[in-house]
Short mmCIF file of C-alpha atoms in Angstrom, two decimals:
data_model
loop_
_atom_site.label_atom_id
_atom_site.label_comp_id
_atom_site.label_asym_id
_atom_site.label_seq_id
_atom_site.Cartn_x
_atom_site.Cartn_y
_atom_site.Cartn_z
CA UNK A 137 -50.98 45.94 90.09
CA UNK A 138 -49.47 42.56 88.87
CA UNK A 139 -51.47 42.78 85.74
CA UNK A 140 -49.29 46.25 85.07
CA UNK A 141 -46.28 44.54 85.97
CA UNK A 142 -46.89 42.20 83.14
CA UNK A 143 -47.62 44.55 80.58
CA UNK A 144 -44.36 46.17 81.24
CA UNK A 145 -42.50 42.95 81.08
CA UNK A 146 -44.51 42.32 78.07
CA UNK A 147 -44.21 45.68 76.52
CA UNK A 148 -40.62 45.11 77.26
CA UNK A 149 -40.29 41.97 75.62
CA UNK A 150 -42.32 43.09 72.33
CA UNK A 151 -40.14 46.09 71.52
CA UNK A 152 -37.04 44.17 72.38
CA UNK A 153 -38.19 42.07 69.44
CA UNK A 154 -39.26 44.61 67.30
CA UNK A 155 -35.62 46.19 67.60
CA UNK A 156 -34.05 43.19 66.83
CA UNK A 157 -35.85 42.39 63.97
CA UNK A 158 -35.01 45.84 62.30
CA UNK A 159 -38.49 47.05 62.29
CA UNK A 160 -37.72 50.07 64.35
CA UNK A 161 -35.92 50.94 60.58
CA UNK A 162 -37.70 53.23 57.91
CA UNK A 163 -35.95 51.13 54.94
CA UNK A 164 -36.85 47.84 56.55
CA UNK A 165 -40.85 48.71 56.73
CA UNK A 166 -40.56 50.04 53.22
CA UNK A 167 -38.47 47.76 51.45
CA UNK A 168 -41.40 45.07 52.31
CA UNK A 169 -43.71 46.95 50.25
CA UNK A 170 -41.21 47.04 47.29
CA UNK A 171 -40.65 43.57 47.70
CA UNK A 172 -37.05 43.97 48.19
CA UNK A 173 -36.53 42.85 52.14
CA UNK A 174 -39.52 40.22 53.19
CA UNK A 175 -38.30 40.85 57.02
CA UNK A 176 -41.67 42.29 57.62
CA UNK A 177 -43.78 39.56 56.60
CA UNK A 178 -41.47 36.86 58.05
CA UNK A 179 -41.35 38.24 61.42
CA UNK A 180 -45.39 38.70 61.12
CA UNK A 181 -46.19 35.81 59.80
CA UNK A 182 -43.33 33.43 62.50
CA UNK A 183 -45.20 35.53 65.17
CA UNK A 184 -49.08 34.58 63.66
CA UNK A 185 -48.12 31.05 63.27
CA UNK A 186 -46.58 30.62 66.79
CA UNK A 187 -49.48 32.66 68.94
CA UNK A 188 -52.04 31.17 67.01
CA UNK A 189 -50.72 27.33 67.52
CA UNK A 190 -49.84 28.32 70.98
CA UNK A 191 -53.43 30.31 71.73
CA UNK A 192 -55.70 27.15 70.24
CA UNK A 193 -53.94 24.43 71.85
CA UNK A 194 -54.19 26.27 74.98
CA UNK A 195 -57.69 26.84 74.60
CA UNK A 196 -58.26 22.93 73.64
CA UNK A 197 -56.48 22.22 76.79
CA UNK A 198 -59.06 24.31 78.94
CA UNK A 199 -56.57 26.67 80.03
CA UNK A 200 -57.43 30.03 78.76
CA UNK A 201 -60.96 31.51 76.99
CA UNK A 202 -60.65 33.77 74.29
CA UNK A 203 -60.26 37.52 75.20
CA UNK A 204 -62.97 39.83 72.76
CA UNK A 205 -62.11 38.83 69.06
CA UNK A 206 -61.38 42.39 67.60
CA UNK A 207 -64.52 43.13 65.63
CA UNK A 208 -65.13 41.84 62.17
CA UNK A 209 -66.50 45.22 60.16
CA UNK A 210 -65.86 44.76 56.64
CA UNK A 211 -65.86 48.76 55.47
CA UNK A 212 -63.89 50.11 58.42
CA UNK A 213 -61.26 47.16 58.65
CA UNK A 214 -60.34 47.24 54.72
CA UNK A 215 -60.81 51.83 54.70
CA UNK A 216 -58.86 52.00 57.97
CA UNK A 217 -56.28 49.46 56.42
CA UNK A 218 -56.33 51.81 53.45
CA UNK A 219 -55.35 54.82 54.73
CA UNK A 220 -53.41 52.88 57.57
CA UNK A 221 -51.28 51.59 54.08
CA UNK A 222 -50.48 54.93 53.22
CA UNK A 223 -48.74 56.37 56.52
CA UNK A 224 -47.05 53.19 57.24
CA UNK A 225 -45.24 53.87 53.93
CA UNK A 226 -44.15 57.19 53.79
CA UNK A 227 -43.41 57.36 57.37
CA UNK A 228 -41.65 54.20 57.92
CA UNK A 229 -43.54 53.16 61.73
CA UNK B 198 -23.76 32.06 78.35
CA UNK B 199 -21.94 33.48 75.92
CA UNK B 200 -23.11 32.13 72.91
CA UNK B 201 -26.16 33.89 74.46
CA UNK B 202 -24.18 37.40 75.15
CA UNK B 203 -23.56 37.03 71.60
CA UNK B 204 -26.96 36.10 70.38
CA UNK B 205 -28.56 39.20 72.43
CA UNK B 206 -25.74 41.73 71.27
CA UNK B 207 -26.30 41.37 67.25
CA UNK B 208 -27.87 44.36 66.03
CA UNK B 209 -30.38 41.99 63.97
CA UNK B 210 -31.54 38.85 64.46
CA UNK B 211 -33.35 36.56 61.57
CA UNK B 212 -37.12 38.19 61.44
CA UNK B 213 -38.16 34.51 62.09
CA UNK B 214 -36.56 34.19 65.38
CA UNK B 215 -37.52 37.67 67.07
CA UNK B 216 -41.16 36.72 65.08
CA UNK B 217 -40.84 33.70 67.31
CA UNK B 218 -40.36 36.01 70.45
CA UNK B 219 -43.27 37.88 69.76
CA UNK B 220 -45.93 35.18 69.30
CA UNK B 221 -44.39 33.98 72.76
CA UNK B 222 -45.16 37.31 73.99
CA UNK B 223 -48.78 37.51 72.49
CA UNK B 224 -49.67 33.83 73.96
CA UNK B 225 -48.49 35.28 77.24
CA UNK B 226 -50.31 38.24 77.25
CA UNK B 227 -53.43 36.06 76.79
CA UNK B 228 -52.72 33.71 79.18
CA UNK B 229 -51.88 35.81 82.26
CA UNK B 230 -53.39 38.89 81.65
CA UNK B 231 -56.39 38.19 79.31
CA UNK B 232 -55.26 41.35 77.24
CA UNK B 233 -54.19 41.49 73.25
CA UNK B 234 -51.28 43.38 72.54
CA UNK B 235 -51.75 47.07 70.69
CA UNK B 236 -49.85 49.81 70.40
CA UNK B 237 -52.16 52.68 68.45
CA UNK B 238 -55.00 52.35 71.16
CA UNK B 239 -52.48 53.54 74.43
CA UNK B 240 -51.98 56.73 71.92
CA UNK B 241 -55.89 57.30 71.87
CA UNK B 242 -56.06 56.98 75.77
CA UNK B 243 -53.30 59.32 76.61
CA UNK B 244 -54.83 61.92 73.98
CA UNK B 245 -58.10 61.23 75.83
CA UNK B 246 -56.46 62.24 79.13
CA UNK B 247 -54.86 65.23 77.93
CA UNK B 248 -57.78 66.45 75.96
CA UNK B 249 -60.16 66.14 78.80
CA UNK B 250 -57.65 68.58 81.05
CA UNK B 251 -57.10 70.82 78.00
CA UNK B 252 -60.71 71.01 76.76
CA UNK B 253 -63.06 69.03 78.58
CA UNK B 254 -65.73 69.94 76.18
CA UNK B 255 -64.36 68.65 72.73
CA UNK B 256 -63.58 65.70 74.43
CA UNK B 257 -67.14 64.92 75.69
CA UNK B 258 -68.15 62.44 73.28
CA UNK B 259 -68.72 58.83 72.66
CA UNK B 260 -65.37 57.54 71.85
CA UNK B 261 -63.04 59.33 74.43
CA UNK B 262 -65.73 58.20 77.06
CA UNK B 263 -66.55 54.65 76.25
CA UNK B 264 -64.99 53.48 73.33
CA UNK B 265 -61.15 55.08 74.21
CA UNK B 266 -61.17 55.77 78.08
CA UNK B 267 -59.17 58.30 79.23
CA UNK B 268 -56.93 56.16 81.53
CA UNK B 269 -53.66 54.61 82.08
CA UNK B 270 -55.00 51.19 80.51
CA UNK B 271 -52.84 48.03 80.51
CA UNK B 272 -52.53 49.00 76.61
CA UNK B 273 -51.10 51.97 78.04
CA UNK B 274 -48.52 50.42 80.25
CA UNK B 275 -47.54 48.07 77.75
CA UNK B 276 -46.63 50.97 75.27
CA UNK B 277 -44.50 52.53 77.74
CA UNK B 278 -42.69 48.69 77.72
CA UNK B 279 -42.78 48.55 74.22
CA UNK B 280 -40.39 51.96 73.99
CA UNK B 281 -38.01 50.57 76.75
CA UNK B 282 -37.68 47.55 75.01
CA UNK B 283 -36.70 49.17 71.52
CA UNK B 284 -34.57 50.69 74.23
CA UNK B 285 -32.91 47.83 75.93
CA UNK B 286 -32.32 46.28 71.89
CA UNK B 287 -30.47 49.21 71.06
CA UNK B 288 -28.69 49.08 74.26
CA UNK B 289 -27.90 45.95 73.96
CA UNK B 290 -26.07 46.28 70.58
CA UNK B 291 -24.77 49.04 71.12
CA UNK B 292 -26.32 50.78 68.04
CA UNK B 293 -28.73 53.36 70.21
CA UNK B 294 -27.77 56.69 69.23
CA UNK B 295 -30.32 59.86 68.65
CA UNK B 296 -31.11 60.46 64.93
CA UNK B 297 -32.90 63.71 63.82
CA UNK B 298 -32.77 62.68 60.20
CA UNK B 299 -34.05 60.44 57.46
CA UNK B 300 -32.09 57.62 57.21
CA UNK B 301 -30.04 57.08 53.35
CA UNK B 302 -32.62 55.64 51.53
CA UNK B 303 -35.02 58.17 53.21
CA UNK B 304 -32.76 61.20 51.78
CA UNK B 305 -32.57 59.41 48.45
CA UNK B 306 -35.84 59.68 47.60
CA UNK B 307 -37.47 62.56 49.66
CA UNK B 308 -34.71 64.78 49.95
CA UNK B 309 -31.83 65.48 52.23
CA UNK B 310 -33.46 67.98 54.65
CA UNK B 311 -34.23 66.90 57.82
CA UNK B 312 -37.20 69.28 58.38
CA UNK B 313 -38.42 67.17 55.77
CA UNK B 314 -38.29 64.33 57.62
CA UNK B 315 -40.04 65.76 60.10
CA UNK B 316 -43.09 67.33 58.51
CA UNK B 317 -43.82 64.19 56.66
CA UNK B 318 -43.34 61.56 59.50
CA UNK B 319 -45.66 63.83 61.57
CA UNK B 320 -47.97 63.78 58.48
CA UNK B 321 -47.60 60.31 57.83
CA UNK B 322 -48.41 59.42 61.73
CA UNK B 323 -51.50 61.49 61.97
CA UNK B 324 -52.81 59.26 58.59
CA UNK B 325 -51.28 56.37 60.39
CA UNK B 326 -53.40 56.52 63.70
CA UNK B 327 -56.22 58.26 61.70
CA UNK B 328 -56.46 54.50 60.10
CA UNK B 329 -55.92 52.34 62.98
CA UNK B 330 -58.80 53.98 64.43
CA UNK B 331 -60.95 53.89 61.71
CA UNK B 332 -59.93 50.09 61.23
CA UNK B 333 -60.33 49.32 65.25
CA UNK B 334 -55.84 48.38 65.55
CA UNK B 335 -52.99 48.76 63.87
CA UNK B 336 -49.83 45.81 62.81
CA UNK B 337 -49.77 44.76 66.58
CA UNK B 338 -53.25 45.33 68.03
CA UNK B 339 -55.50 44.00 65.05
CA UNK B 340 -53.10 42.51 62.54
CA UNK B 341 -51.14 40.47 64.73
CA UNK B 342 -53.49 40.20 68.10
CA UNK B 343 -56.32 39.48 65.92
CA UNK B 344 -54.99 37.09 63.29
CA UNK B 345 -54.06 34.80 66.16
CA UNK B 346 -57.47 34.70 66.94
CA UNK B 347 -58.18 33.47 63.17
CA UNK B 348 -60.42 37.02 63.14
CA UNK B 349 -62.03 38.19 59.84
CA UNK B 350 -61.06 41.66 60.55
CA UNK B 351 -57.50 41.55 60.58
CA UNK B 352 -56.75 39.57 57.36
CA UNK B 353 -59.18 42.28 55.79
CA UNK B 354 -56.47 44.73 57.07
CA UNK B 355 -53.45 42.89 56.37
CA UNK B 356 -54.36 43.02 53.12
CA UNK B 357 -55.64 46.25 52.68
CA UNK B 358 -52.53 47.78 54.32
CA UNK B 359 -50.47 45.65 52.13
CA UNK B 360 -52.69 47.09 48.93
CA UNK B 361 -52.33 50.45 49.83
CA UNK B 362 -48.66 50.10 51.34
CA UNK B 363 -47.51 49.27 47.93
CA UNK B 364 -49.51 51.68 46.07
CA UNK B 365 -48.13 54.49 47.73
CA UNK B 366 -44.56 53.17 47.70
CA UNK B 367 -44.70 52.70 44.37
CA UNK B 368 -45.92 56.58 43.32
CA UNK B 369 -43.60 57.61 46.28
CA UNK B 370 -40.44 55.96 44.44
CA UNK B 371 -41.70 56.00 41.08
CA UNK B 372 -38.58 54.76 38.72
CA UNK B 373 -36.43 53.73 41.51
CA UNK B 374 -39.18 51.79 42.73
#
């Protein structure tokens, strides 16, 4: 029950920063792929950088293991990415 | 307190800040719940649920019994957080309001209609989740929760969505690209 809790509170949290970083917008997902608003990539990449550092030095600390890594399947990552690609930019999500 | 009031009520904040927020959020949801967040596979479960009520039969395969179980999952949950949180940001700067339409740029390059809008953003999402599955996540689930765990497959996808992304944009737009 807790665990749900959480993943409200986390949901929560994640599409309160979503909204705020404009990414709930159709010209702000598509502007990134003309190169004309980077807000997509910056709020990515802040968000890699800070749950990676966060994740490893936790993990050198012996507080958390690793949940599954998300399997590494070179055809289906870079197809599904493909045709992922193409809805992301005419829809805007 | 009310520098934060302030802070909370902009309608945008710098991408690097609310980036900030969410690799808080993606650390947490490692650390006390041992999950990754996602957003395409909740869609898959709650399909899986309604499909096996609907037509039990069609759904009796492989991936709606073991690979996408039929359940409320904590994925699941999480979505329903992640839509009250878009939500709450809306609230919060007072910009929520119901749109049925493109937005301007939208219009400007498909058309004004809204009907339009409609037909290609339900289109466009079926391609969309079509992918993620295919790919095993979409931006949040394998992108995101998988890059912070330096894994193989999502920089493959970042950059193949990027590849792609761009491609289409650019035959989409053509000389206004």
């Amino acid at each position: 029950m807790i665990n749900y809790i959480l993943a409200l509170l986390l949901g929560i949290a994640f599409g309160f920063s979503l909204n705020k970083a404009g990414l709930t917008r159709y010209y702000k997902i598509v502007n990134v792929f003309r190169f004309t608003d980077l807000a997509v990539l910056k709020f990515m990449m802040t968000a890699l950088v800070v749950s990676m550092s966060g994740l490893y030095v936790l993990r050198g600390l012996g507080w958390i293991t690793f949940p599954n890594i998300p399997a590494t399947y070179v055809a289906g990552n870079l197809v599904g990415g493909l045709i992922f690609g193409v809805g992301m930019a005419i829809t805007g999500f | 307190m009310n520098w934060l009031k302030t802070q909370i009520s902009k309608e945008l904040w710098s991408p690097y800040v609310a980036g900030v927020l969410l690799g808080v959020v993606g650390v947490l949801a490692v650390w006390l719940s041992d999950s990754l967040l996602g957003a395409s596979g909740a869609f898959e479960n709650l399909v899986g649920i309604l499909g096996k009520a609907v037509a039990p039969q069609a759904f009796d395969n492989m991936y709606f019994n073991f690979i996408m179980p039929p359940a409320i999952t904590w994925g699941v949950v999480l979505f329903f957080g992640i839509i009250i949180g878009g939500l709450v940001g809306a609230l919060s700067s007072r910009t929520f309001k119901i749109r049925i339409a493109g937005d301007e740029q939208w219009k400007s390059i498909f058309g004004p209609q809204t009907w339009k809008r409609w037909v290609i953003a339900f289109l466009g999402a079926i391609v969309l989740e079509y992918g993620a599955g295919i790919a095993g996540g979409c931006t949040s689930g394998l992108a995101i929760s998988g890059g912070m765990l330096l894994a193989p497959a999502a920089f493959l996808f970042i950059a193949a969505m990027f590849a792609s992304g761009i491609l289409t944009t650019l035959i989409a737009y053509r000389k206004n690209y």
